[in-house]
Coordinates of C-alpha atoms in Angstrom, one line a residue:
Chain A
X1 CA 3.1 -2.6 -0.9
X2 CA 2.2 0.3 -3.3
X3 CA -1.2 0.5 -4.8
X4 CA -1.1 0.9 -8.6
X5 CA -1.6 4.5 -9.5
X6 CA -4.8 3.9 -11.5
X7 CA -6.4 2.1 -8.6
X8 CA -5.3 4.9 -6.3
X9 CA -6.8 7.4 -8.8
X10 CA -10.1 5.7 -9.0
X11 CA -10.4 5.4 -5.3
X12 CA -9.4 9.0 -5.0
X13 CA -12.2 10.0 -7.5
X14 CA -14.9 7.8 -5.9
X15 CA -13.9 9.0 -2.4
X16 CA -14.0 12.6 -3.7
X17 CA -17.5 12.0 -4.9
X18 CA -18.6 10.5 -1.6
X19 CA -17.0 13.4 0.2
X20 CA -18.8 15.8 -2.0
X21 CA -22.1 14.1 -1.4
X22 CA -21.6 14.1 2.4
X23 CA -20.3 17.7 2.2
X24 CA -23.5 18.8 0.5
X25 CA -25.7 17.5 3.2
X26 CA -26.7 20.4 5.4
X27 CA -25.5 20.5 8.9
X28 CA -23.4 17.4 8.7
X29 CA -20.4 19.1 10.3
X30 CA -22.5 20.7 13.0
X31 CA -21.8 19.7 16.6
X32 CA -18.4 18.2 15.8
X33 CA -16.1 18.9 18.7
X34 CA -12.9 20.2 17.2
X35 CA -10.9 18.7 20.0
X36 CA -12.4 15.3 19.7
X37 CA -10.0 12.5 18.8
X38 CA -10.3 11.1 15.3
X39 CA -13.3 8.9 14.9
X40 CA -11.7 5.5 14.8
X41 CA -14.7 4.0 12.9
X42 CA -13.5 6.1 9.9
X43 CA -10.0 4.7 10.1
X44 CA -10.4 2.6 6.9
X45 CA -11.5 5.6 4.9
X46 CA -9.3 5.8 1.8
X47 CA -6.8 8.6 2.1
X48 CA -7.2 11.5 -0.4
X49 CA -3.7 11.5 -1.8
X50 CA -0.2 11.8 -0.5
X51 CA 1.7 15.0 0.5
X52 CA 5.2 15.7 1.8
X53 CA 5.0 17.5 5.1
X54 CA 6.5 21.0 5.1
X55 CA 9.2 21.1 7.7
X56 CA 10.6 24.3 9.2
X57 CA 13.5 25.3 11.4
X58 CA 12.7 27.2 14.6
X59 CA 11.4 29.9 15.1
X60 CA 9.4 29.3 11.9
X61 CA 6.2 27.3 11.7
X62 CA 4.9 25.6 8.5
X63 CA 2.0 27.3 6.8
X64 CA -1.5 26.3 8.0
X65 CA -2.9 23.3 6.2
X66 CA -5.5 23.8 3.5
X67 CA -6.7 20.3 2.9
X68 CA -9.8 19.1 4.6
X69 CA -9.7 15.3 4.5
X70 CA -7.1 12.8 5.7
X71 CA -4.0 12.3 3.6
X72 CA -1.0 10.1 3.7
X73 CA 1.7 12.6 4.9
X74 CA 5.3 11.8 4.3
X75 CA 7.8 13.0 6.9
X76 CA 11.5 12.5 6.7
X77 CA 13.8 13.5 9.6
X78 CA 17.5 13.2 9.5
X79 CA 19.5 12.8 12.7
X80 CA 22.7 14.8 12.6
X81 CA 25.4 14.9 15.3
X82 CA 27.3 18.2 15.1
X83 CA 29.3 20.7 17.0
X84 CA 27.5 24.0 17.2
X85 CA 27.8 27.1 19.4
X86 CA 25.7 26.9 22.5
X87 CA 26.9 30.4 23.4
X88 CA 29.1 32.8 21.4
X89 CA 32.2 31.5 23.1
X90 CA 31.2 27.9 23.8
X91 CA 30.7 24.8 21.5
X92 CA 28.8 21.7 22.3
X93 CA 28.3 18.4 20.4
X94 CA 24.6 18.5 19.8
X95 CA 22.6 15.5 18.6
X96 CA 19.8 16.9 16.4
X97 CA 16.8 16.2 14.4
X98 CA 17.6 18.0 11.2
X99 CA 20.8 19.8 12.1
X100 CA 19.5 22.3 14.7
X101 CA 17.9 22.5 18.1
X102 CA 15.0 22.2 18.4
X103 CA 14.3 19.8 15.6
X104 CA 12.2 20.5 12.5
X105 CA 8.6 21.6 13.2
X106 CA 6.1 19.0 11.7
X107 CA 2.6 20.0 10.9
X108 CA -0.1 17.4 10.1
X109 CA -3.9 17.2 10.3
X110 CA -6.0 15.1 12.6
X111 CA -6.9 11.8 10.8
X112 CA -3.8 11.9 8.6
X113 CA -1.7 8.8 8.2
X114 CA 1.8 9.8 8.8
X115 CA 4.5 7.8 6.9
X116 CA 7.6 8.6 9.0
X117 CA 11.2 7.9 7.9
X118 CA 14.0 8.4 10.3
X119 CA 17.5 8.7 8.8
X120 CA 20.6 8.5 10.9
X121 CA 23.6 10.2 9.3
X122 CA 26.5 8.0 8.1
X123 CA 28.9 9.8 10.4
X124 CA 26.9 9.5 13.6
X125 CA 28.6 8.0 16.5
X126 CA 25.6 6.3 18.0
X127 CA 22.1 4.8 17.2
X128 CA 19.0 7.0 17.5
X129 CA 15.2 6.6 17.4
X130 CA 12.2 8.8 17.8
X131 CA 9.3 8.9 20.2
X132 CA 6.6 11.3 19.0
X133 CA 4.0 12.0 21.7
X134 CA 1.4 12.4 18.9
X135 CA 1.7 8.7 18.2
X136 CA -0.7 6.1 19.6
X137 CA 1.5 3.0 19.5
X138 CA 4.4 1.3 21.2
X139 CA 7.1 3.7 22.3
X140 CA 5.5 6.5 20.3
X141 CA 7.3 5.0 17.3
X142 CA 10.6 4.4 19.1
X143 CA 10.3 0.6 19.0
X144 CA 10.1 0.7 15.3
X145 CA 12.8 3.3 14.7
X146 CA 16.1 2.4 16.4
X147 CA 18.4 3.4 13.6
X148 CA 22.2 2.6 13.1
X149 CA 24.5 5.2 11.7
X150 CA 24.0 5.4 7.9
X151 CA 20.7 3.5 8.0
X152 CA 17.0 4.5 8.0
X153 CA 13.8 3.2 9.5
X154 CA 10.2 3.7 8.5
X155 CA 6.9 3.4 10.3
X156 CA 3.4 4.9 10.0
X157 CA 0.9 6.2 12.5
X158 CA -2.5 7.8 12.6
X159 CA -2.7 11.3 14.1
X160 CA -5.7 10.6 16.3
X161 CA -5.5 13.6 18.7
X162 CA -5.2 17.3 17.9
X163 CA -2.7 19.4 19.7
X164 CA 1.0 20.2 19.6
X165 CA 3.2 17.4 20.8
X166 CA 6.8 16.9 21.8
X167 CA 8.9 14.4 19.9
X168 CA 12.3 13.3 21.2
X169 CA 14.9 10.6 20.8
X170 CA 14.3 7.7 23.2
X171 CA 17.4 5.5 22.6
X172 CA 19.0 4.5 25.8
X173 CA 20.4 6.3 27.7
X174 CA 17.4 8.6 26.9
X175 CA 18.5 11.5 29.2
X176 CA 21.7 11.8 27.4
X177 CA 20.0 12.0 24.0
X178 CA 17.5 14.6 25.2
X179 CA 20.2 16.6 27.0
X180 CA 22.1 16.7 23.7
X181 CA 19.2 18.5 22.1
X182 CA 17.1 15.7 20.5
X183 CA 13.6 17.1 20.6
X184 CA 11.1 19.1 18.6
X185 CA 7.4 19.7 18.1
X186 CA 4.7 18.1 15.9
X187 CA 1.4 20.0 15.5
X188 CA -1.7 17.9 14.8
X189 CA -4.3 20.5 13.6
X190 CA -7.9 19.7 14.6
X191 CA -10.1 18.7 11.7
X192 CA -11.6 22.2 11.8
X193 CA -8.0 23.8 11.6
X194 CA -6.3 26.1 14.0
X195 CA -8.1 29.5 14.5
X196 CA -6.4 32.0 12.2
X197 CA -3.8 34.4 13.6
X198 CA -1.3 36.8 11.9
X199 CA 1.9 35.3 13.1
X200 CA 2.9 31.9 14.3
X201 CA 6.3 31.0 15.9
X202 CA 8.1 28.0 17.3
X203 CA 9.9 28.2 20.6
X204 CA 11.4 25.3 22.5
X205 CA 13.1 25.3 25.9
X206 CA 15.8 22.9 26.9
X207 CA 18.4 22.6 29.7
X208 CA 22.1 21.7 29.1
X209 CA 24.8 20.3 31.3
X210 CA 28.5 21.1 30.5
X211 CA 31.8 20.4 32.2
X212 CA 32.6 24.0 32.2
X213 CA 30.3 26.7 33.7
X214 CA 27.9 28.9 31.7
X215 CA 29.9 30.6 29.0
X216 CA 33.2 28.8 29.6
X217 CA 35.1 28.9 26.3
X218 CA 35.7 26.1 23.9
X219 CA 34.1 22.7 23.2
X220 CA 32.4 21.5 26.3
X221 CA 31.7 17.9 27.2
X222 CA 28.4 16.7 28.7
X223 CA 28.5 16.6 32.5
X224 CA 26.6 13.5 33.8
X225 CA 26.9 14.5 37.4
X226 CA 25.3 17.9 36.9
X227 CA 22.5 16.3 34.8
X228 CA 21.8 13.8 37.6
X229 CA 21.7 16.6 40.1
X230 CA 19.3 18.5 37.8
X231 CA 21.6 21.5 37.9
X232 CA 21.9 22.9 34.4
X233 CA 24.5 25.4 33.2
X234 CA 22.2 26.5 30.4
X235 CA 18.4 26.9 30.2
X236 CA 17.8 28.0 26.6
X237 CA 15.1 28.8 24.1
X238 CA 15.9 27.3 20.7
X239 CA 19.2 25.7 21.6
X240 CA 21.6 28.7 21.9
X241 CA 22.2 31.7 24.2
X242 CA 20.6 34.7 22.5
X243 CA 18.9 32.5 19.7
X244 CA 15.8 34.7 20.0
X245 CA 17.6 38.0 20.7
X246 CA 18.6 40.8 18.3
X247 CA 18.6 39.5 14.7
X248 CA 16.9 36.4 16.0
X249 CA 14.0 38.2 17.8
X250 CA 10.5 37.3 17.0
X251 CA 8.6 40.2 15.4
X252 CA 5.0 41.5 15.0
X253 CA 3.2 44.7 14.2
X254 CA 0.7 46.4 16.5
X255 CA -2.7 45.1 15.9
X256 CA -1.5 41.6 14.9
X257 CA -2.3 38.4 16.7
X258 CA 0.7 36.3 17.6
X259 CA 0.7 32.6 18.4
X260 CA 3.6 30.8 20.0
X261 CA 3.9 27.0 20.0
X262 CA 6.1 26.5 23.0
X263 CA 7.6 23.1 23.8
X264 CA 9.9 22.0 26.6
X265 CA 12.3 19.3 25.8
X266 CA 13.8 19.3 29.3
X267 CA 15.4 16.9 30.1
X268 CA 14.9 18.1 33.7
X269 CA 13.4 21.6 34.1
X270 CA 9.7 22.5 34.1
X271 CA 9.2 25.9 32.5
X272 CA 7.3 28.8 34.0
X273 CA 6.7 30.4 30.7
X274 CA 6.0 34.2 30.7
X275 CA 6.2 37.1 28.3
X276 CA 7.1 40.2 30.1
X277 CA 4.6 43.0 29.4
X278 CA 2.0 40.7 27.8
X279 CA -1.0 38.7 29.0
X280 CA -1.9 35.6 27.0
X281 CA -5.4 36.0 25.6
X282 CA -5.6 32.3 25.2
X283 CA -3.6 29.4 26.6
X284 CA -4.2 25.9 25.2
X285 CA -3.3 24.5 28.6
X286 CA -0.6 21.7 28.2
X287 CA -1.4 22.0 24.5
X288 CA -4.6 20.1 25.0
X289 CA -8.2 21.1 24.2
X290 CA -9.1 23.2 27.2
X291 CA -8.5 26.9 26.6
X292 CA -7.6 29.2 29.5
X293 CA -7.9 32.9 29.0
X294 CA -6.1 35.9 30.5
X295 CA -3.0 34.0 31.7
X296 CA 0.2 35.7 32.9
X297 CA 2.5 32.7 33.3
X298 CA 1.9 29.1 32.2
X299 CA 3.6 25.9 33.2
X300 CA 5.2 23.7 30.5
X301 CA 6.1 20.3 31.7
X302 CA 9.4 18.7 30.6
X303 CA 8.2 16.6 27.6
X304 CA 5.2 18.8 27.2
X305 CA 4.1 21.9 25.3
X306 CA 1.6 24.8 25.2
X307 CA 0.0 27.1 22.7
X308 CA -0.3 30.7 23.6
X309 CA -2.1 33.5 21.7
X310 CA -1.7 37.2 22.3
X311 CA -2.3 40.4 20.6
X312 CA 0.3 43.0 19.9
X313 CA -1.1 46.2 21.3
X314 CA 1.8 48.4 22.3
X315 CA 5.1 48.7 20.4
X316 CA 8.3 47.7 22.3
X317 CA 10.5 44.8 23.1
X318 CA 8.8 42.0 25.1
X319 CA 10.9 39.4 26.8
X320 CA 10.1 35.7 26.7
X321 CA 11.4 34.2 29.9
X322 CA 11.2 31.1 32.1
X323 CA 10.0 33.0 35.2
X324 CA 12.0 30.7 37.4
X325 CA 14.0 33.8 37.0
X326 CA 17.6 32.9 37.8
X327 CA 17.4 30.8 34.6
X328 CA 16.5 33.9 32.6
X329 CA 19.1 36.1 34.3
X330 CA 22.0 33.7 34.6
X331 CA 21.4 30.7 32.4
X332 CA 20.1 32.0 29.1
X333 CA 16.3 31.5 29.2
X334 CA 15.5 34.7 27.5
X335 CA 14.1 35.7 24.1
X336 CA 12.6 38.8 22.5
X337 CA 9.4 39.6 20.8
X338 CA 9.8 43.0 19.0
X339 CA 6.5 44.8 18.3
X340 CA 6.7 47.7 15.9
X341 CA 4.0 50.2 14.9
X342 CA 2.1 53.2 16.2
X343 CA 2.1 54.0 19.9
X344 CA -1.1 53.2 21.7
X345 CA -1.3 55.7 24.6
X346 CA -4.8 54.6 25.6
X347 CA -3.2 51.3 26.6
X348 CA 0.2 52.4 27.8
X349 CA 2.0 55.7 28.1
X350 CA 5.0 56.9 30.0
X351 CA 4.0 59.9 32.0
X352 CA 7.3 61.2 33.4
Chain B
X1 CA 78.3 -35.1 8.5
X2 CA 76.5 -34.3 5.3
X3 CA 73.3 -35.6 6.8
X4 CA 73.9 -33.5 9.9
X5 CA 74.3 -30.3 7.9
X6 CA 71.2 -31.0 6.0
X7 CA 69.4 -31.5 9.2
X8 CA 70.7 -28.2 10.6
X9 CA 69.7 -26.5 7.5
X10 CA 66.3 -27.9 7.5
X11 CA 65.8 -27.0 11.1
X12 CA 67.0 -23.4 10.5
X13 CA 64.6 -23.1 7.6
X14 CA 61.8 -24.4 9.7
X15 CA 62.6 -22.1 12.5
X16 CA 62.8 -19.0 10.4
X17 CA 59.5 -20.0 8.8
X18 CA 58.0 -20.2 12.3
X19 CA 59.5 -16.9 13.3
X20 CA 58.1 -15.3 10.2
X21 CA 54.6 -16.7 10.7
X22 CA 54.7 -15.5 14.3
X23 CA 55.7 -12.0 13.3
X24 CA 52.9 -11.7 10.8
X25 CA 50.3 -13.4 13.0
X26 CA 48.3 -10.9 15.1
X27 CA 49.2 -10.9 18.8
X28 CA 46.5 -12.3 21.0
X29 CA 46.2 -11.6 24.7
X30 CA 45.2 -14.1 27.3
X31 CA 42.1 -12.8 29.1
X32 CA 42.1 -14.4 32.6
X33 CA 39.2 -16.3 34.0
X34 CA 36.9 -14.3 36.2
X35 CA 33.4 -13.2 37.0
X36 CA 31.3 -11.3 34.5
X37 CA 28.4 -9.3 35.8
X38 CA 26.0 -8.6 33.0
X39 CA 24.8 -5.0 32.6
X40 CA 21.2 -6.1 32.5
X41 CA 19.8 -8.0 35.4
X42 CA 17.4 -10.5 33.9
X43 CA 16.6 -14.1 34.7
X44 CA 19.5 -16.1 33.3
X45 CA 21.9 -13.2 33.4
X46 CA 23.3 -13.6 36.8
X47 CA 27.0 -13.1 37.3
X48 CA 28.7 -15.6 35.1
X49 CA 32.0 -17.5 35.6
X50 CA 34.2 -16.8 32.6
X51 CA 36.9 -19.2 31.4
X52 CA 40.1 -17.7 30.2
X53 CA 40.3 -17.1 26.5
X54 CA 42.5 -15.4 23.9
X55 CA 41.5 -12.1 22.3
X56 CA 43.1 -10.1 19.5
X57 CA 45.3 -7.3 21.0
X58 CA 43.7 -4.8 18.6
X59 CA 40.9 -4.5 16.1
X60 CA 41.5 -6.1 12.7
X61 CA 43.2 -3.6 10.4
X62 CA 42.6 -2.7 6.7
X63 CA 45.9 -4.3 5.8
X64 CA 44.9 -7.6 7.6
X65 CA 41.5 -7.6 6.0
X66 CA 43.0 -7.1 2.6
X67 CA 44.8 -10.4 3.0
X68 CA 41.5 -12.1 3.8
X69 CA 39.8 -10.6 0.7
X70 CA 42.7 -11.7 -1.5
X71 CA 42.4 -15.2 -0.3
X72 CA 38.6 -15.3 -0.4
X73 CA 37.3 -13.9 -3.7
X74 CA 33.7 -14.2 -2.5
X75 CA 34.4 -11.5 0.0
X76 CA 35.6 -9.0 -2.6
X77 CA 33.5 -5.8 -2.8
X78 CA 32.3 -6.6 -6.3
X79 CA 31.5 -10.2 -5.5
X80 CA 29.8 -10.1 -2.1
X81 CA 26.1 -10.9 -1.8
X82 CA 24.0 -8.0 -0.6
X83 CA 22.4 -10.3 1.8
X84 CA 25.7 -10.7 3.6
X85 CA 27.0 -7.1 3.3
X86 CA 25.1 -4.0 2.3
X87 CA 26.2 -1.6 -0.4
X88 CA 28.5 0.3 2.0
X89 CA 30.8 -2.7 2.3
X90 CA 34.4 -1.5 2.2
X91 CA 33.2 1.5 0.2
X92 CA 36.2 3.6 1.0
X93 CA 38.7 1.2 -0.5
X94 CA 39.9 2.1 -4.0
X95 CA 38.9 -1.2 -5.5
X96 CA 38.3 -4.9 -4.7
X97 CA 42.0 -5.5 -3.8
X98 CA 43.4 -2.0 -3.3
X99 CA 43.0 0.0 -0.1
X100 CA 44.2 2.9 -2.2
X101 CA 46.7 5.8 -2.1
X102 CA 44.2 8.2 -0.6
X103 CA 43.7 5.8 2.3
X104 CA 47.4 5.3 3.0
X105 CA 47.0 6.5 6.6
X106 CA 44.4 3.8 7.1
X107 CA 46.5 0.6 6.4
X108 CA 47.0 0.2 10.1
X109 CA 43.6 1.6 11.2
X110 CA 40.7 -0.7 12.0
X111 CA 38.8 -2.0 9.0
X112 CA 35.3 -0.6 9.1
X113 CA 32.2 -0.8 6.8
X114 CA 32.3 -4.6 7.3
X115 CA 29.2 -6.7 8.0
X116 CA 28.8 -9.2 10.8
X117 CA 28.9 -12.0 8.1
X118 CA 32.2 -10.7 6.8
X119 CA 33.7 -10.4 10.2
X120 CA 32.6 -13.9 11.1
X121 CA 34.0 -15.3 7.9
X122 CA 37.3 -13.5 8.6
X123 CA 37.5 -15.0 12.1
X124 CA 36.8 -18.5 10.7
X125 CA 39.5 -18.0 8.1
X126 CA 41.9 -17.2 10.9
X127 CA 40.8 -20.2 12.9
X128 CA 39.2 -17.9 15.4
X129 CA 35.7 -16.6 16.2
X130 CA 33.9 -13.4 17.1
X131 CA 33.6 -12.7 20.8
X132 CA 30.2 -13.1 22.5
X133 CA 28.7 -9.9 24.1
X134 CA 29.7 -11.4 27.5
X135 CA 33.3 -11.9 26.4
X136 CA 33.6 -8.5 24.8
X137 CA 32.0 -6.7 27.7
X138 CA 34.1 -8.7 30.2
X139 CA 37.3 -7.9 28.3
X140 CA 36.3 -4.2 27.9
X141 CA 35.6 -3.5 31.5
X142 CA 39.3 -3.8 32.4
X143 CA 40.5 -0.3 33.5
X144 CA 43.0 1.8 31.8
X145 CA 46.7 0.9 32.5
X146 CA 47.9 4.4 32.5
X147 CA 45.6 7.3 32.1
X148 CA 44.8 10.5 33.8
X149 CA 41.4 10.6 32.0
X150 CA 39.5 9.5 35.1
X151 CA 37.2 6.5 35.1
X152 CA 36.7 4.2 32.1
X153 CA 33.1 5.5 31.8
X154 CA 34.1 9.1 31.7
X155 CA 36.8 8.2 29.1
X156 CA 34.1 6.6 27.0
X157 CA 31.6 9.4 27.3
X158 CA 34.2 11.9 26.3
X159 CA 34.7 9.8 23.2
X160 CA 31.0 9.9 22.4
X161 CA 30.9 13.7 22.9
X162 CA 33.3 14.3 20.0
X163 CA 32.3 13.9 16.4
X164 CA 33.9 11.1 14.4
X165 CA 37.4 12.1 13.3
X166 CA 37.9 12.8 9.6
X167 CA 40.6 10.1 9.3
X168 CA 40.1 7.1 11.6
X169 CA 43.3 6.8 13.8
X170 CA 45.5 3.8 13.7
X171 CA 45.2 0.9 16.2
X172 CA 46.9 1.4 19.5
X173 CA 46.2 5.1 19.3
X174 CA 43.9 5.3 22.4
X175 CA 44.6 3.3 25.5
X176 CA 45.7 0.0 26.8
X177 CA 43.8 -1.8 29.4
X178 CA 45.0 -4.0 32.3
X179 CA 44.4 -7.2 30.3
X180 CA 46.8 -5.8 27.6
X181 CA 44.1 -5.0 25.1
X182 CA 44.2 -1.8 23.0
X183 CA 41.4 0.5 22.0
X184 CA 38.5 -1.4 23.5
X185 CA 36.7 2.0 23.7
X186 CA 37.4 5.3 22.0
X187 CA 38.3 4.2 18.5
X188 CA 35.4 2.2 16.9
X189 CA 32.5 0.0 17.8
X190 CA 33.1 -3.7 17.4
X191 CA 30.9 -6.6 16.2
X192 CA 30.0 -9.3 18.7
X193 CA 28.9 -12.8 17.8
X194 CA 25.5 -12.5 19.5
X195 CA 25.0 -8.8 19.0
X196 CA 21.2 -9.0 18.6
X197 CA 20.4 -12.0 20.8
X198 CA 19.7 -9.8 23.7
X199 CA 17.8 -7.0 22.1
X200 CA 16.3 -8.3 19.0
X201 CA 13.6 -6.0 17.8
X202 CA 15.8 -3.4 16.1
X203 CA 14.6 -1.0 18.8
X204 CA 17.0 -0.7 21.6
X205 CA 14.2 -0.3 24.1
X206 CA 12.4 -3.6 23.6
X207 CA 13.6 -7.1 24.3
X208 CA 12.2 -10.3 22.9
X209 CA 11.1 -11.4 26.3
X210 CA 9.0 -8.2 26.8
X211 CA 10.7 -8.2 30.2
X212 CA 12.9 -5.4 29.3
X213 CA 12.1 -2.1 27.6
X214 CA 15.3 -0.3 27.0
X215 CA 13.6 3.0 26.8
X216 CA 12.6 5.9 28.9
X217 CA 12.4 5.1 32.6
X218 CA 11.7 1.5 32.1
X219 CA 15.2 1.0 30.6
X220 CA 16.7 1.5 34.1
X221 CA 14.5 -1.1 35.8
X222 CA 16.8 -4.0 35.2
X223 CA 20.3 -2.5 34.9
X224 CA 23.2 -2.8 37.2
X225 CA 24.3 0.7 37.2
X226 CA 21.8 3.3 36.1
X227 CA 24.5 5.9 35.6
X228 CA 26.6 3.7 33.3
X229 CA 25.6 5.7 30.2
X230 CA 28.4 4.2 28.2
X231 CA 27.0 0.7 28.6
X232 CA 23.5 1.9 27.6
X233 CA 25.0 3.4 24.4
X234 CA 26.7 0.2 23.5
X235 CA 23.6 -2.0 24.0
X236 CA 21.4 0.5 22.1
X237 CA 23.9 0.5 19.3
X238 CA 24.0 -3.2 19.1
X239 CA 20.2 -3.4 19.2
X240 CA 20.0 -1.2 16.1
X241 CA 22.2 -3.5 14.0
X242 CA 21.4 -6.1 11.3
X243 CA 24.0 -8.7 10.2
X244 CA 24.5 -7.1 6.7
X245 CA 25.0 -3.5 7.9
X246 CA 28.3 -1.9 7.1
X247 CA 28.9 1.2 9.1
X248 CA 31.6 3.9 9.3
X249 CA 32.6 3.3 12.9
X250 CA 32.0 -0.4 13.2
X251 CA 34.8 -3.0 13.0
X252 CA 35.8 -6.1 14.9
X253 CA 38.4 -8.2 16.6
X254 CA 38.5 -12.0 17.1
X255 CA 38.9 -14.4 20.0
X256 CA 40.0 -17.9 20.4
X257 CA 39.4 -20.6 23.0
X258 CA 42.4 -21.8 25.0
X259 CA 43.1 -25.4 24.3

């Protein structure tokens, strides 16, 4: 299956020469719509090398990509079933991509050929697979990736469309796998790259259903009746009550631009995502290519995502909430963005 | 008189031999005839009349499997073909013919890390066979004899929601069902003869017929009971298997036809 290195090298060099020639032609990039899907006629273009994708744990986002032509990108995710705290007093058996909820953030570029390996840990109870919404292909990869405990599967896909996409386990019963925390985000940068900002963060909402009520102590089993009734005990950012509070709070300095990649794993709830005291300068609505400006609250479908940009103007603690507000008040859907820096009285000032 | 004594002696010897072989032979339970309603409603999977058959009371244990390996050198860890059992085969045993001191609590626990080929060979050696999915599911649906754990489904889901125990418990450590079988759920997964004939693609969500996609919403189009998450988990698990896989929580038990 593998091309000999020398052959690879020569094609790499010749392609580089071609790319250079094309690159030198004035205006060749003009008029390219950054949101356009990858030009399928270029699909047989030889890839310019292989890289391992940087994977990060929320709320961190991999560094922006610096390469400018399609590569083979290797991604390996490991499914781990483990007991973790869902609140300070409560444990839950999470099923995870990478040992935490949400799963690792994956960053690739439009046109990349993603070589994806899914490993299922040896001590897993059940089989798992992955459906990446960034995939154009059967089951989003799930048909090719049902993986027994202790085994691995491998498939490849072309990242055709830019945007940030949800991935999740799609092994039957899908709702159980998602309810146990099996979701994450994959960013496909447009060929022109994402506009530069000072800070990027990864936030993902999910709802959880336990036998005991919110905060009930001890290891709690999944409650199928509550899940079917769509009546969650927990609605959380990043898999744990207070994950983004205190030590875990997101931070920025005044004057900085902040971008949040916000996904919603569900399985049931649609998020009314809002940051109290901020207005989103830009919302990539449903993480697609249409940009809305000056938005207070944006909807994030279950199994969908959004990208929001804002500027830190006034120091203080800003709350990330699902503005379906009982969820924020009673079920955990709350996080913090702490902005430090000089006061900005021309924008906000307490008078009395 | 002398002949008579000889006869008595011979008889006694024979009887004690029988008694001994009975005591070491694994107990099988008679599963009564009945109707099996498949989990998936597809053409050709209508409720099926099941004949009575015999099924091992428990999963095959490490001690029992050791006897098989002793008698069949080709199934020793160092000898087995990788096509028939992957590199995990019996990996926790001390050696080819020793379960090992560190595994002393496991002699009476189900043997795991065994492939389908190995399980099938064991069954043949015993003059038995592996159960079909239908037989296994039919036998496994019998309710708990005596439990305050609620329904069978909730019992199974509670098992799934706990991580694998560090040391696999012994057989008969979970529950007995009304057919007289032990640990049909809650201890290990078990091989079936036709584990991949239903869902073949290695993806639990696709069937060879294309009629059935066992994923997302489409997985529920053809099932008997959409909320039977425990069945979904079993069918998905089986769909991910290949015959040479050897897995930490996968063992087997055998069945036999009634003459």
